[in-house]
CSV table of C-alpha atoms in Angstrom, one decimal:
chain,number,residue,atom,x,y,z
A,1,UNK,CA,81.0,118.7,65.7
A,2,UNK,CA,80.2,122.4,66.8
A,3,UNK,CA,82.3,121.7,69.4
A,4,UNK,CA,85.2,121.4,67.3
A,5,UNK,CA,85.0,124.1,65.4
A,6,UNK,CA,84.7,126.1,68.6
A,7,UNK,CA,88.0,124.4,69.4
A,8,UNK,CA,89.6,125.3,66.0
A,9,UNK,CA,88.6,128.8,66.4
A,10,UNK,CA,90.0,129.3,69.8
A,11,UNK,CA,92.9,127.7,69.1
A,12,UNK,CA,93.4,130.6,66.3
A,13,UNK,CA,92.8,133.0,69.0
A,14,UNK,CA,95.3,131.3,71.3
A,15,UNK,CA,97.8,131.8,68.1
A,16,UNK,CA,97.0,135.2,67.9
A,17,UNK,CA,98.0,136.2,71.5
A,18,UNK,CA,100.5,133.8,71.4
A,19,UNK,CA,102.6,135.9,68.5
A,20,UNK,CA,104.5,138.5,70.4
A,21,UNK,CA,105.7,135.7,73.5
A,22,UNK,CA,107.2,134.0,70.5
A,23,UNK,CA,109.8,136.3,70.6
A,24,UNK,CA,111.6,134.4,73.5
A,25,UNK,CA,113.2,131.3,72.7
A,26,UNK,CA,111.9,129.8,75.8
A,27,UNK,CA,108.4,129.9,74.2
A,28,UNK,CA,109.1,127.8,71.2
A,29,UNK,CA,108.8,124.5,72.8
A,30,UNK,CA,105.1,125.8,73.9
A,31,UNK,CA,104.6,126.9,70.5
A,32,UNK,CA,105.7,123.4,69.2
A,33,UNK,CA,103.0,122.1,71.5
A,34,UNK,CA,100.0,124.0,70.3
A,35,UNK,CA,101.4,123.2,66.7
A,36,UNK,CA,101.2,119.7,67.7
A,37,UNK,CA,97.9,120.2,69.1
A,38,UNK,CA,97.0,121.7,65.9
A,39,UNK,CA,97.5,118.5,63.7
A,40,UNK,CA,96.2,116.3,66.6
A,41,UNK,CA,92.8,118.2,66.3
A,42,UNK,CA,92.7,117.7,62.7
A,43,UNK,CA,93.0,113.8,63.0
A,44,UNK,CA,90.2,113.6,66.0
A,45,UNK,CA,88.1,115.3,63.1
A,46,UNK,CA,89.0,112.3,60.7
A,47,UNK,CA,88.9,109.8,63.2
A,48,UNK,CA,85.5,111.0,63.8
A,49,UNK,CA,84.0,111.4,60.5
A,50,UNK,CA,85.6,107.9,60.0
A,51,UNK,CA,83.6,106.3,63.0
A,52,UNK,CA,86.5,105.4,65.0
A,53,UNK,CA,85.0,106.1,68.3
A,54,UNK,CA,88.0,104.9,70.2
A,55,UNK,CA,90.6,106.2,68.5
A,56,UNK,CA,88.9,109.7,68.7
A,57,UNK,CA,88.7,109.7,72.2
A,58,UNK,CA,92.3,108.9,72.6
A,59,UNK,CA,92.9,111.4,70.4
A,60,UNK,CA,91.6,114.1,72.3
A,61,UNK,CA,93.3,112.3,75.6
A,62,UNK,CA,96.7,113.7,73.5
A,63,UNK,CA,95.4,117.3,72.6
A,64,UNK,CA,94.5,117.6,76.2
A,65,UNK,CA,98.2,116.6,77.0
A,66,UNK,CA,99.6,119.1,74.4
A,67,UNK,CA,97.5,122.3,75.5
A,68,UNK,CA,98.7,121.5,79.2
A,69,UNK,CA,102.3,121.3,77.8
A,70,UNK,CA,101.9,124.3,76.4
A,71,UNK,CA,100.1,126.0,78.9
A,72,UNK,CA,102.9,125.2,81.7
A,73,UNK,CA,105.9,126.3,78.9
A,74,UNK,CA,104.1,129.5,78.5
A,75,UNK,CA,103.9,129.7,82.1
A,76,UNK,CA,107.8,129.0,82.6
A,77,UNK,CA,108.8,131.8,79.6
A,78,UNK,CA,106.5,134.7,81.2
A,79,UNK,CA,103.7,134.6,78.8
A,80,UNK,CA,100.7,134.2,81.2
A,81,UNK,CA,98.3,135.9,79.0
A,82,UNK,CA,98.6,132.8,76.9
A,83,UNK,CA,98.2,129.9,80.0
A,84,UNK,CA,95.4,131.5,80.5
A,85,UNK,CA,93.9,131.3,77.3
A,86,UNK,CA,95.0,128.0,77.1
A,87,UNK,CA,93.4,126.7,80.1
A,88,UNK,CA,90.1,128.3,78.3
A,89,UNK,CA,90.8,125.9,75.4
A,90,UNK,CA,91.6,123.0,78.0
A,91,UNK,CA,87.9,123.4,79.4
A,92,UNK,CA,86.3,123.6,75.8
A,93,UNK,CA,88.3,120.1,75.3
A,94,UNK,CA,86.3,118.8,78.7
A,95,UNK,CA,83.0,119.6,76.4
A,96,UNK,CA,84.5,118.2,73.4
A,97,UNK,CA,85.0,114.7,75.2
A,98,UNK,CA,81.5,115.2,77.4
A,99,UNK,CA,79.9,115.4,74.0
A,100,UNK,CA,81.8,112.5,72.1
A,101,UNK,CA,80.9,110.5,75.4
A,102,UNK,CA,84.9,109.9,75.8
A,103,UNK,CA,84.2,110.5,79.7
């Protein structure tokens, strides 16, 4: 579970640097994404607490697609900074998984 808090808490970060690319319209779809990521993250947590080994797994199978969604809009809109960042979050997900055994 320290793993994702760690996630949470970088995703903040990720939102932080993320605030001024939001300018251009071509970044809201990537925003959209890391939102999405957002609420997925929150239902690993519950799926977790709940048990629901499988489900959890899958679970962060989809916030892994989301963060690389993101990442490659930020890419597309100019907003590097971000991919990169996000690509940090995309490796913590690889320790989230190593440690739920989801490998």
């Amino acid at each position: 579970m320290r793993h994702v808090l760690r996630l949470a808490v970088s995703a903040g970060l990720a939102l932080t640097v993320a605030a001024p690319a939001l300018a251009a319209p071509a970044c809201l779809d990537a925003q959209r994404k890391i939102d999405e990521a957002n609420a997925l993250r929150y239902q690993f947590r519950q799926e977790a607490r709940l048990g629901n080994h499988d489900r959890a797994c899958d679970t962060l199978d989809e916030i892994g697609d989301r963060y690389a969604d993101a990442r490659d809009a930020f890419e597309d809109c100019g907003a590097g900074v971000v991919a990169i960042d996000l690509r940090s979050e995309s490796r913590a997900l690889r320790t989230a998984k190593s440690v739920n055994r989801c490998d």
